[in-house]
PDB file of C-alpha atoms and ligand atoms in Angstrom:
ATOM      1  CA  MET A1069     -60.510 -56.084  -7.796  1.00  0.00           C
ATOM      2  CA  LEU A1070     -62.462 -57.265 -10.826  1.00  0.00           C
ATOM      3  CA  SER A1071     -62.705 -60.953 -11.549  1.00  0.00           C
ATOM      4  CA  MET A1072     -62.360 -60.475 -15.314  1.00  0.00           C
ATOM      5  CA  LEU A1073     -59.437 -58.042 -15.224  1.00  0.00           C
ATOM      6  CA  GLU A1074     -56.143 -58.109 -13.377  1.00  0.00           C
ATOM      7  CA  PRO A1075     -55.147 -54.675 -12.104  1.00  0.00           C
ATOM      8  CA  PHE A1076     -51.863 -53.251 -13.325  1.00  0.00           C
ATOM      9  CA  ALA A1077     -51.323 -51.946  -9.782  1.00  0.00           C
ATOM     10  CA  SER A1078     -53.369 -51.545  -6.611  1.00  0.00           C
ATOM     11  CA  PHE A1079     -52.862 -49.189  -3.714  1.00  0.00           C
ATOM     12  CA  GLY A1080     -54.739 -50.598  -0.761  1.00  0.00           C
ATOM     13  CA  PRO A1081     -58.182 -52.158  -1.191  1.00  0.00           C
ATOM     14  CA  ASP A1082     -59.740 -49.078  -2.815  1.00  0.00           C
ATOM     15  CA  CYS A1083     -57.437 -47.782  -5.523  1.00  0.00           C
ATOM     16  CA  HIS A1084     -56.986 -49.863  -8.672  1.00  0.00           C
ATOM     17  CA  LEU A1085     -55.199 -49.008 -11.915  1.00  0.00           C
ATOM     18  CA  TYR A1086     -56.004 -51.060 -15.016  1.00  0.00           C
ATOM     19  CA  HIS A1087     -54.014 -51.252 -18.213  1.00  0.00           C
ATOM     20  CA  CYS A1088     -56.778 -51.667 -20.779  1.00  0.00           C
ATOM     21  CA  ASP A1089     -59.091 -49.974 -23.220  1.00  0.00           C
ATOM     22  CA  HIS A1090     -61.929 -48.041 -21.568  1.00  0.00           C
ATOM     23  CA  TRP A1091     -64.577 -50.303 -23.153  1.00  0.00           C
ATOM     24  CA  ARG A1092     -63.139 -53.292 -21.258  1.00  0.00           C
ATOM     25  CA  LEU A1093     -63.326 -51.576 -17.901  1.00  0.00           C
ATOM     26  CA  LEU A1094     -66.841 -50.340 -18.653  1.00  0.00           C
ATOM     27  CA  GLU A1095     -67.866 -53.923 -19.321  1.00  0.00           C
ATOM     28  CA  ALA A1096     -66.165 -55.363 -16.228  1.00  0.00           C
ATOM     29  CA  LEU A1097     -67.447 -53.010 -13.525  1.00  0.00           C
ATOM     30  CA  PRO A1098     -70.642 -53.995 -11.687  1.00  0.00           C
ATOM     31  CA  ASP A1099     -73.918 -52.079 -11.859  1.00  0.00           C
ATOM     32  CA  ARG A1100     -74.220 -49.007  -9.618  1.00  0.00           C
ATOM     33  CA  SER A1101     -70.651 -49.305  -8.380  1.00  0.00           C
ATOM     34  CA  VAL A1102     -69.483 -45.767  -9.192  1.00  0.00           C
ATOM     35  CA  ASP A1103     -70.425 -42.435  -7.655  1.00  0.00           C
ATOM     36  CA  TRP A1104     -68.711 -40.092 -10.121  1.00  0.00           C
ATOM     37  CA  LEU A1105     -67.095 -40.576 -13.498  1.00  0.00           C
ATOM     38  CA  ILE A1106     -64.422 -37.867 -13.646  1.00  0.00           C
ATOM     39  CA  THR A1107     -62.379 -38.046 -16.799  1.00  0.00           C
ATOM     40  CA  ASP A1108     -60.123 -36.194 -19.192  1.00  0.00           C
ATOM     41  CA  GLN A1109     -60.748 -37.952 -22.490  1.00  0.00           C
ATOM     42  CA  PRO A1110     -58.542 -37.165 -25.515  1.00  0.00           C
ATOM     43  CA  TYR A1111     -60.036 -33.922 -26.886  1.00  0.00           C
ATOM     44  CA  SER A1112     -59.305 -34.608 -30.561  1.00  0.00           C
ATOM     45  CA  SER A1113     -58.686 -30.908 -30.775  1.00  0.00           C
ATOM     46  CA  GLY A1114     -55.619 -28.750 -31.205  1.00  0.00           C
ATOM     47  CA  GLY A1115     -56.148 -27.080 -34.594  1.00  0.00           C
ATOM     48  CA  LEU A1116     -58.510 -25.346 -36.962  1.00  0.00           C
ATOM     49  CA  MET A1117     -58.152 -27.785 -39.850  1.00  0.00           C
ATOM     50  CA  ARG A1118     -58.834 -31.498 -40.002  1.00  0.00           C
ATOM     51  CA  SER A1119     -55.148 -32.110 -40.806  1.00  0.00           C
ATOM     52  CA  ASP A1120     -54.081 -30.124 -37.693  1.00  0.00           C
ATOM     53  CA  ARG A1121     -56.380 -32.148 -35.473  1.00  0.00           C
ATOM     54  CA  ALA A1122     -55.152 -35.445 -36.880  1.00  0.00           C
ATOM     55  CA  ALA A1123     -51.524 -34.585 -36.056  1.00  0.00           C
ATOM     56  CA  ASP A1124     -49.525 -36.386 -33.367  1.00  0.00           C
ATOM     57  CA  PRO A1125     -50.501 -35.050 -29.890  1.00  0.00           C
ATOM     58  CA  ARG A1126     -46.850 -34.217 -29.270  1.00  0.00           C
ATOM     59  CA  LEU A1127     -46.999 -31.683 -32.101  1.00  0.00           C
ATOM     60  CA  LYS A1128     -50.415 -30.374 -31.028  1.00  0.00           C
ATOM     61  CA  TYR A1129     -49.998 -30.064 -27.289  1.00  0.00           C
ATOM     62  CA  HIS A1130     -46.281 -29.798 -26.634  1.00  0.00           C
ATOM     63  CA  HIS A1131     -45.477 -26.287 -25.485  1.00  0.00           C
ATOM     64  CA  LYS A1132     -42.415 -25.071 -27.394  1.00  0.00           C
ATOM     65  CA  THR A1133     -41.001 -23.462 -24.252  1.00  0.00           C
ATOM     66  CA  SER A1134     -41.534 -26.579 -22.136  1.00  0.00           C
ATOM     67  CA  ARG A1135     -38.427 -28.224 -20.734  1.00  0.00           C
ATOM     68  CA  GLN A1136     -40.172 -31.575 -20.631  1.00  0.00           C
ATOM     69  CA  ASP A1137     -40.539 -34.242 -23.248  1.00  0.00           C
ATOM     70  CA  HIS A1138     -43.508 -36.504 -22.523  1.00  0.00           C
ATOM     71  CA  GLU A1139     -44.459 -39.606 -24.485  1.00  0.00           C
ATOM     72  CA  THR A1140     -47.289 -39.268 -26.996  1.00  0.00           C
ATOM     73  CA  PHE A1141     -50.690 -41.017 -26.663  1.00  0.00           C
ATOM     74  CA  SER A1142     -53.365 -42.413 -28.986  1.00  0.00           C
ATOM     75  CA  GLY A1143     -57.070 -41.777 -29.596  1.00  0.00           C
ATOM     76  CA  ASP A1144     -56.841 -38.040 -30.177  1.00  0.00           C
ATOM     77  CA  ASN A1145     -57.720 -37.729 -33.873  1.00  0.00           C
ATOM     78  CA  ARG A1146     -61.480 -37.977 -34.270  1.00  0.00           C
ATOM     79  CA  ASP A1147     -63.320 -35.431 -36.378  1.00  0.00           C
ATOM     80  CA  GLY A1148     -66.228 -33.399 -34.937  1.00  0.00           C
ATOM     81  CA  ARG A1149     -69.167 -35.732 -35.458  1.00  0.00           C
ATOM     82  CA  SER A1150     -67.360 -38.942 -34.622  1.00  0.00           C
ATOM     83  CA  TYR A1151     -66.022 -37.330 -31.440  1.00  0.00           C
ATOM     84  CA  LEU A1152     -69.582 -36.550 -30.343  1.00  0.00           C
ATOM     85  CA  ARG A1153     -70.828 -40.060 -31.137  1.00  0.00           C
ATOM     86  CA  TRP A1154     -67.835 -41.631 -29.391  1.00  0.00           C
ATOM     87  CA  VAL A1155     -68.286 -39.610 -26.152  1.00  0.00           C
ATOM     88  CA  GLU A1156     -72.017 -40.248 -26.195  1.00  0.00           C
ATOM     89  CA  GLY A1157     -71.359 -43.986 -26.630  1.00  0.00           C
ATOM     90  CA  TRP A1158     -69.175 -44.479 -23.554  1.00  0.00           C
ATOM     91  CA  LEU A1159     -71.264 -42.108 -21.445  1.00  0.00           C
ATOM     92  CA  GLU A1160     -74.355 -44.135 -22.295  1.00  0.00           C
ATOM     93  CA  ARG A1161     -72.475 -47.306 -21.347  1.00  0.00           C
ATOM     94  CA  SER A1162     -71.423 -45.670 -18.017  1.00  0.00           C
ATOM     95  CA  LEU A1163     -75.020 -45.054 -16.940  1.00  0.00           C
ATOM     96  CA  ARG A1164     -75.309 -48.670 -15.819  1.00  0.00           C
ATOM     97  CA  LEU A1165     -72.393 -48.136 -13.419  1.00  0.00           C
ATOM     98  CA  LEU A1166     -73.474 -44.860 -11.890  1.00  0.00           C
ATOM     99  CA  LYS A1167     -75.526 -44.614  -8.739  1.00  0.00           C
ATOM    100  CA  PRO A1168     -78.647 -42.472  -8.778  1.00  0.00           C
ATOM    101  CA  GLY A1169     -77.640 -38.940  -7.834  1.00  0.00           C
ATOM    102  CA  GLY A1170     -74.064 -39.567  -8.969  1.00  0.00           C
ATOM    103  CA  GLY A1171     -72.748 -38.032 -12.143  1.00  0.00           C
ATOM    104  CA  VAL A1172     -70.106 -37.171 -14.635  1.00  0.00           C
ATOM    105  CA  VAL A1173     -67.411 -34.488 -14.937  1.00  0.00           C
ATOM    106  CA  LEU A1174     -65.739 -34.191 -18.355  1.00  0.00           C
ATOM    107  CA  PHE A1175     -62.825 -31.986 -19.299  1.00  0.00           C
ATOM    108  CA  THR A1176     -62.928 -30.131 -22.595  1.00  0.00           C
ATOM    109  CA  ASP A1177     -61.295 -27.224 -24.388  1.00  0.00           C
ATOM    110  CA  TRP A1178     -63.326 -24.463 -26.096  1.00  0.00           C
ATOM    111  CA  ARG A1179     -63.330 -26.189 -29.482  1.00  0.00           C
ATOM    112  CA  GLN A1180     -64.986 -29.351 -28.216  1.00  0.00           C
ATOM    113  CA  LEU A1181     -67.177 -27.662 -25.613  1.00  0.00           C
ATOM    114  CA  SER A1182     -70.434 -27.806 -27.558  1.00  0.00           C
ATOM    115  CA  ALA A1183     -69.847 -31.395 -28.741  1.00  0.00           C
ATOM    116  CA  THR A1184     -69.010 -32.502 -25.184  1.00  0.00           C
ATOM    117  CA  ALA A1185     -72.103 -30.862 -23.667  1.00  0.00           C
ATOM    118  CA  ASP A1186     -74.289 -32.311 -26.449  1.00  0.00           C
ATOM    119  CA  ALA A1187     -72.846 -35.789 -25.899  1.00  0.00           C
ATOM    120  CA  LEU A1188     -73.572 -35.625 -22.172  1.00  0.00           C
ATOM    121  CA  GLN A1189     -77.197 -34.737 -22.814  1.00  0.00           C
ATOM    122  CA  CYS A1190     -77.648 -37.191 -25.688  1.00  0.00           C
ATOM    123  CA  ALA A1191     -76.393 -39.954 -23.385  1.00  0.00           C
ATOM    124  CA  GLY A1192     -79.264 -39.223 -20.998  1.00  0.00           C
ATOM    125  CA  LEU A1193     -77.546 -37.266 -18.232  1.00  0.00           C
ATOM    126  CA  VAL A1194     -78.909 -34.024 -16.824  1.00  0.00           C
ATOM    127  CA  TRP A1195     -76.510 -31.221 -17.763  1.00  0.00           C
ATOM    128  CA  ARG A1196     -75.810 -29.243 -14.567  1.00  0.00           C
ATOM    129  CA  GLY A1197     -73.226 -26.719 -15.615  1.00  0.00           C
ATOM    130  CA  LEU A1198     -69.866 -25.606 -16.808  1.00  0.00           C
ATOM    131  CA  VAL A1199     -66.882 -24.842 -14.602  1.00  0.00           C
ATOM    132  CA  PRO A1200     -63.957 -22.952 -16.158  1.00  0.00           C
ATOM    133  CA  TRP A1201     -60.447 -23.986 -15.316  1.00  0.00           C
ATOM    134  CA  ASP A1202     -58.363 -20.812 -15.584  1.00  0.00           C
ATOM    135  CA  LYS A1203     -54.768 -21.795 -16.337  1.00  0.00           C
ATOM    136  CA  THR A1204     -53.653 -18.276 -15.300  1.00  0.00           C
ATOM    137  CA  GLU A1205     -51.491 -15.852 -17.242  1.00  0.00           C
ATOM    138  CA  SER A1206     -48.806 -18.538 -17.412  1.00  0.00           C
ATOM    139  CA  CYS A1207     -50.669 -20.137 -20.362  1.00  0.00           C
ATOM    140  CA  ARG A1208     -49.374 -20.097 -23.934  1.00  0.00           C
ATOM    141  CA  PRO A1209     -49.464 -16.481 -25.249  1.00  0.00           C
ATOM    142  CA  GLU A1210     -51.087 -15.712 -28.629  1.00  0.00           C
ATOM    143  CA  GLN A1211     -50.230 -12.541 -30.528  1.00  0.00           C
ATOM    144  CA  GLY A1212     -53.220 -10.518 -31.769  1.00  0.00           C
ATOM    145  CA  ALA A1213     -55.714 -12.848 -30.109  1.00  0.00           C
ATOM    146  CA  PHE A1214     -57.393 -13.583 -26.801  1.00  0.00           C
ATOM    147  CA  ALA A1215     -55.319 -16.204 -25.041  1.00  0.00           C
ATOM    148  CA  SER A1216     -56.834 -19.677 -24.721  1.00  0.00           C
ATOM    149  CA  GLN A1217     -56.443 -19.354 -20.988  1.00  0.00           C
ATOM    150  CA  CYS A1218     -59.283 -21.659 -19.929  1.00  0.00           C
ATOM    151  CA  GLU A1219     -60.346 -25.230 -20.278  1.00  0.00           C
ATOM    152  CA  TYR A1220     -63.737 -26.326 -18.994  1.00  0.00           C
ATOM    153  CA  LEU A1221     -65.439 -28.980 -16.909  1.00  0.00           C
ATOM    154  CA  VAL A1222     -68.831 -30.014 -18.237  1.00  0.00           C
ATOM    155  CA  TRP A1223     -70.795 -31.786 -15.547  1.00  0.00           C
ATOM    156  CA  GLY A1224     -74.090 -33.556 -15.154  1.00  0.00           C
ATOM    157  CA  THR A1225     -75.957 -36.030 -12.990  1.00  0.00           C
ATOM    158  CA  VAL A1226     -78.009 -39.168 -13.309  1.00  0.00           C
ATOM    159  CA  GLY A1227     -81.370 -37.673 -12.416  1.00  0.00           C
ATOM    160  CA  LYS A1228     -81.604 -35.571  -9.270  1.00  0.00           C
ATOM    161  CA  ARG A1229     -78.551 -34.695  -7.193  1.00  0.00           C
ATOM    162  CA  ARG A1230     -78.144 -36.490  -3.875  1.00  0.00           C
ATOM    163  CA  PRO A1231     -79.914 -34.509  -1.171  1.00  0.00           C
ATOM    164  CA  ASP A1232     -77.566 -35.708   1.588  1.00  0.00           C
ATOM    165  CA  TYR A1233     -74.215 -34.413   0.316  1.00  0.00           C
ATOM    166  CA  LEU A1234     -74.191 -30.673   0.660  1.00  0.00           C
ATOM    167  CA  PRO A1235     -70.815 -28.939   0.506  1.00  0.00           C
ATOM    168  CA  CYS A1236     -70.689 -25.663  -1.448  1.00  0.00           C
ATOM    169  CA  LEU A1237     -68.066 -26.114  -4.159  1.00  0.00           C
ATOM    170  CA  LYS A1238     -66.318 -23.490  -6.261  1.00  0.00           C
ATOM    171  CA  GLY A1239     -67.620 -22.608  -9.745  1.00  0.00           C
ATOM    172  CA  LEU A1240     -64.194 -21.627 -11.076  1.00  0.00           C
ATOM    173  CA  PHE A1241     -60.755 -23.168 -10.637  1.00  0.00           C
ATOM    174  CA  ARG A1242     -57.545 -21.241 -11.041  1.00  0.00           C
ATOM    175  CA  HIS A1243     -54.365 -23.313 -11.212  1.00  0.00           C
ATOM    176  CA  ARG A1244     -51.296 -22.927 -13.379  1.00  0.00           C
ATOM    177  CA  VAL A1245     -49.654 -25.902 -15.040  1.00  0.00           C
ATOM    178  CA  ASP A1246     -46.468 -26.559 -13.122  1.00  0.00           C
ATOM    179  CA  HIS A1247     -43.925 -28.689 -15.005  1.00  0.00           C
ATOM    180  CA  ARG A1248     -42.724 -30.217 -11.693  1.00  0.00           C
ATOM    181  CA  ASP A1249     -46.241 -31.615 -11.264  1.00  0.00           C
ATOM    182  CA  LYS A1250     -46.768 -32.698 -14.884  1.00  0.00           C
ATOM    183  CA  HIS A1251     -46.365 -36.404 -15.613  1.00  0.00           C
ATOM    184  CA  HIS A1252     -48.157 -36.569 -18.981  1.00  0.00           C
ATOM    185  CA  LEU A1253     -48.195 -34.577 -22.212  1.00  0.00           C
ATOM    186  CA  THR A1254     -51.601 -33.149 -21.231  1.00  0.00           C
ATOM    187  CA  GLY A1255     -51.460 -33.902 -17.488  1.00  0.00           C
ATOM    188  CA  LYS A1256     -53.759 -31.905 -15.218  1.00  0.00           C
ATOM    189  CA  PRO A1257     -52.389 -30.132 -12.116  1.00  0.00           C
ATOM    190  CA  THR A1258     -52.807 -32.164  -8.923  1.00  0.00           C
ATOM    191  CA  PRO A1259     -54.159 -29.144  -6.960  1.00  0.00           C
ATOM    192  CA  LEU A1260     -56.894 -28.807  -9.605  1.00  0.00           C
ATOM    193  CA  MET A1261     -57.894 -32.460  -9.300  1.00  0.00           C
ATOM    194  CA  LEU A1262     -57.892 -32.238  -5.493  1.00  0.00           C
ATOM    195  CA  GLU A1263     -60.677 -29.679  -5.869  1.00  0.00           C
ATOM    196  CA  VAL A1264     -62.542 -31.480  -8.651  1.00  0.00           C
ATOM    197  CA  VAL A1265     -62.886 -34.789  -6.785  1.00  0.00           C
ATOM    198  CA  GLU A1266     -64.729 -32.964  -4.001  1.00  0.00           C
ATOM    199  CA  ILE A1267     -67.896 -33.399  -6.047  1.00  0.00           C
ATOM    200  CA  CYS A1268     -67.756 -37.042  -4.928  1.00  0.00           C
ATOM    201  CA  PRO A1269     -68.575 -37.627  -1.256  1.00  0.00           C
ATOM    202  CA  PRO A1270     -65.623 -38.847   0.853  1.00  0.00           C
ATOM    203  CA  GLY A1271     -65.511 -42.629   0.689  1.00  0.00           C
ATOM    204  CA  GLY A1272     -67.345 -42.655  -2.639  1.00  0.00           C
ATOM    205  CA  THR A1273     -65.895 -44.209  -5.791  1.00  0.00           C
ATOM    206  CA  VAL A1274     -64.446 -42.177  -8.650  1.00  0.00           C
ATOM    207  CA  LEU A1275     -63.984 -43.758 -12.081  1.00  0.00           C
ATOM    208  CA  ASP A1276     -61.515 -42.308 -14.608  1.00  0.00           C
ATOM    209  CA  LEU A1277     -61.674 -44.017 -18.006  1.00  0.00           C
ATOM    210  CA  PHE A1278     -58.744 -42.082 -19.534  1.00  0.00           C
ATOM    211  CA  SER A1279     -56.369 -41.883 -16.614  1.00  0.00           C
ATOM    212  CA  GLY A1280     -53.132 -40.773 -18.321  1.00  0.00           C
ATOM    213  CA  SER A1281     -50.622 -40.332 -15.492  1.00  0.00           C
ATOM    214  CA  PHE A1282     -53.350 -41.021 -12.862  1.00  0.00           C
ATOM    215  CA  THR A1283     -53.700 -37.489 -11.494  1.00  0.00           C
ATOM    216  CA  THR A1284     -57.318 -38.257 -10.543  1.00  0.00           C
ATOM    217  CA  ALA A1285     -56.102 -41.318  -8.632  1.00  0.00           C
ATOM    218  CA  GLU A1286     -53.594 -39.225  -6.703  1.00  0.00           C
ATOM    219  CA  ALA A1287     -56.344 -36.760  -5.762  1.00  0.00           C
ATOM    220  CA  CYS A1288     -58.529 -39.660  -4.564  1.00  0.00           C
ATOM    221  CA  LEU A1289     -55.722 -41.229  -2.537  1.00  0.00           C
ATOM    222  CA  ARG A1290     -54.981 -37.936  -0.851  1.00  0.00           C
ATOM    223  CA  THR A1291     -58.597 -37.128  -0.032  1.00  0.00           C
ATOM    224  CA  GLY A1292     -60.114 -40.487   0.942  1.00  0.00           C
ATOM    225  CA  ARG A1293     -62.077 -41.325  -2.203  1.00  0.00           C
ATOM    226  CA  ARG A1294     -62.004 -44.758  -3.774  1.00  0.00           C
ATOM    227  CA  PHE A1295     -60.587 -44.940  -7.274  1.00  0.00           C
ATOM    228  CA  VAL A1296     -60.802 -47.200 -10.249  1.00  0.00           C
ATOM    229  CA  GLY A1297     -59.342 -46.191 -13.575  1.00  0.00           C
ATOM    230  CA  CYS A1298     -57.800 -47.403 -16.802  1.00  0.00           C
ATOM    231  CA  GLU A1299     -55.223 -46.240 -19.271  1.00  0.00           C
ATOM    232  CA  ARG A1300     -54.424 -47.769 -22.667  1.00  0.00           C
ATOM    233  CA  SER A1301     -50.758 -46.803 -22.721  1.00  0.00           C
ATOM    234  CA  GLU A1302     -48.515 -49.140 -20.726  1.00  0.00           C
ATOM    235  CA  HIS A1303     -45.956 -46.365 -20.441  1.00  0.00           C
ATOM    236  CA  TYR A1304     -48.438 -44.098 -18.654  1.00  0.00           C
ATOM    237  CA  CYS A1305     -49.672 -46.953 -16.421  1.00  0.00           C
ATOM    238  CA  GLN A1306     -46.079 -47.324 -15.283  1.00  0.00           C
ATOM    239  CA  VAL A1307     -45.751 -43.560 -14.781  1.00  0.00           C
ATOM    240  CA  GLY A1308     -48.982 -43.617 -12.728  1.00  0.00           C
ATOM    241  CA  ALA A1309     -47.967 -46.600 -10.584  1.00  0.00           C
ATOM    242  CA  GLU A1310     -44.594 -45.043  -9.745  1.00  0.00           C
ATOM    243  CA  ARG A1311     -46.297 -41.757  -9.000  1.00  0.00           C
ATOM    244  CA  LEU A1312     -48.766 -43.335  -6.559  1.00  0.00           C
ATOM    245  CA  ASP A1313     -45.935 -45.225  -4.863  1.00  0.00           C
ATOM    246  CA  ARG A1314     -44.276 -41.850  -4.228  1.00  0.00           C
ATOM    247  CA  VAL A1315     -47.557 -40.460  -2.880  1.00  0.00           C
ATOM    248  CA  LEU A1316     -47.841 -43.343  -0.429  1.00  0.00           C
ATOM    249  CA  ALA A1317     -44.236 -42.878   0.670  1.00  0.00           C
ATOM    250  CA  GLU A1318     -44.944 -39.202   1.233  1.00  0.00           C
ATOM    251  CA  LEU A1319     -48.083 -40.011   3.218  1.00  0.00           C
ATOM    252  CA  GLY A1320     -46.026 -42.461   5.254  1.00  0.00           C
ATOM    253  CA  ALA A1321     -48.198 -45.431   4.330  1.00  0.00           C
ATOM    254  CA  ASP A1322     -47.663 -48.761   2.679  1.00  0.00           C
ATOM    255  CA  ARG A1323     -50.200 -50.206   0.267  1.00  0.00           C
ATOM    256  CA  SER A1324     -51.803 -52.580   2.751  1.00  0.00           C
ATOM    257  CA  ALA A1325     -52.093 -49.947   5.486  1.00  0.00           C
ATOM    258  CA  LEU A1326     -53.776 -47.464   3.200  1.00  0.00           C
ATOM    259  CA  ALA A1327     -57.323 -48.140   4.321  1.00  0.00           C
ATOM    260  CA  GLU A1328     -56.423 -46.984   7.827  1.00  0.00           C
ATOM    261  CA  LEU A1329     -55.510 -43.560   6.526  1.00  0.00           C
ATOM    262  CA  ARG A1330     -59.074 -42.835   5.609  1.00  0.00           C
ATOM    263  CA  SER A1331     -61.762 -41.339   7.727  1.00  0.00           C
ATOM    264  CA  PHE A1332     -64.767 -42.107   5.602  1.00  0.00           C
ATOM    265  CA  GLY A1333     -68.088 -40.424   6.193  1.00  0.00           C
ATOM    266  CA  GLY A1334     -71.533 -41.803   5.425  1.00  0.00           C
ATOM    267  CA  TRP A1335     -71.734 -42.667   1.755  1.00  0.00           C
ATOM    268  CA  SER A1336     -69.952 -45.966   1.347  1.00  0.00           C
ATOM    269  CA  ALA A1337     -69.510 -47.370  -2.140  1.00  0.00           C
ATOM    270  CA  PRO A1338     -67.571 -50.621  -2.264  1.00  0.00           C
ATOM    271  CA  CYS A1339     -67.138 -51.464  -5.863  1.00  0.00           C
ATOM    272  CA  VAL A1340     -64.161 -53.485  -6.914  1.00  0.00           C
TER     273      VAL A1340
HETATM  274  C1  SAM B1862     -55.882 -36.372 -21.943  1.00  0.00           C
HETATM  275  S1  SAM B1862     -55.032 -37.770 -21.415  1.00  0.00           S
HETATM  276  C2  SAM B1862     -55.378 -37.848 -19.669  1.00  0.00           C
HETATM  277  C3  SAM B1862     -54.374 -37.097 -18.848  1.00  0.00           C
HETATM  278  C4  SAM B1862     -54.649 -37.191 -17.351  1.00  0.00           C
HETATM  279  N1  SAM B1862     -55.798 -36.407 -16.968  1.00  0.00           N
HETATM  280  C5  SAM B1862     -53.453 -36.782 -16.516  1.00  0.00           C
HETATM  281  O1  SAM B1862     -53.561 -35.833 -15.697  1.00  0.00           O
HETATM  282  O2  SAM B1862     -52.377 -37.368 -16.693  1.00  0.00           O
HETATM  283  C6  SAM B1862     -55.993 -39.055 -22.091  1.00  0.00           C
HETATM  284  C7  SAM B1862     -55.404 -40.438 -21.950  1.00  0.00           C
HETATM  285  O3  SAM B1862     -56.364 -41.381 -22.469  1.00  0.00           O
HETATM  286  C8  SAM B1862     -55.650 -42.489 -22.989  1.00  0.00           C
HETATM  287  N2  SAM B1862     -56.556 -43.191 -23.913  1.00  0.00           N
HETATM  288  C9  SAM B1862     -56.895 -42.853 -25.180  1.00  0.00           C
HETATM  289  N3  SAM B1862     -57.798 -43.696 -25.677  1.00  0.00           N
HETATM  290  C10 SAM B1862     -58.054 -44.617 -24.689  1.00  0.00           C
HETATM  291  C11 SAM B1862     -58.906 -45.732 -24.596  1.00  0.00           C
HETATM  292  N4  SAM B1862     -59.676 -46.093 -25.631  1.00  0.00           N
HETATM  293  N5  SAM B1862     -58.954 -46.433 -23.443  1.00  0.00           N
HETATM  294  C12 SAM B1862     -58.155 -46.071 -22.381  1.00  0.00           C
HETATM  295  N6  SAM B1862     -57.298 -45.019 -22.420  1.00  0.00           N
HETATM  296  C13 SAM B1862     -57.256 -44.295 -23.559  1.00  0.00           C
HETATM  297  C14 SAM B1862     -54.439 -41.897 -23.649  1.00  0.00           C
HETATM  298  O4  SAM B1862     -53.393 -42.854 -23.737  1.00  0.00           O
HETATM  299  C15 SAM B1862     -54.124 -40.707 -22.727  1.00  0.00           C
HETATM  300  O5  SAM B1862     -53.087 -41.044 -21.826  1.00  0.00           O
END
């Protein structure tokens, strides 16, 4: 727990959800307390024209055939240059928190891909690559056009990669969006996040600055990574807390017993 911030909810000693703006959490976390920043920031995308991009996310991202009606969210209406400066700003601020050899994974769509990769490099990280997330043929069809079937993970490290964590991870993820597993207007599939968090060694700490419905937190809980994350919308903090309660019930654990579920290997990163 952080002395300056009260968590909205905690799940054991190593999983904390904060209801706050990302700048506040960035300020409150101690130096070198995070192994990987894995986040799905608002893309400020969803249209060719400035007026399209400034529209309410519910109009931009709600699939007309979807049976679900998720609450909207804020912070998704920056234009191209301010988006780049904004991402660069919080990435630069995150450097203080990241351990050497740790890094950053950022989601993006094709429109914001170049801005996102530029921001990562401008902030001083070493750009390591691009991993497509193939949403499968179940994605939104487009007549007379190639389907926008993929989103992307741009990733980079603080200097050299750690030499002592050596699993071989996939360079392409293929997961459909399943409405039964979607808790946010732009929620990511849990099976996708279970694979993404593998970049962080077991027992390491993952930070998610734009947590939405806390899919990254669920992946960390299920795989023995520590988690700290924030979300500005109280509604989605509540959605996330209820979701993680269900995960614990499914795992047969209560919040205090959670630590015993883990079998951490080597790289310990107590942070909050
Ligand atoms: C793309 S969504 C994340 C969805 C998430 N990956 C999931 O699976 O549910 C981005 C989230 O960032 C939140 N957000 C926007 N600006 C923020 C800020 N300045 N600080 C914290 N959260 C913010 C929004 O409310 C939104 O829920």
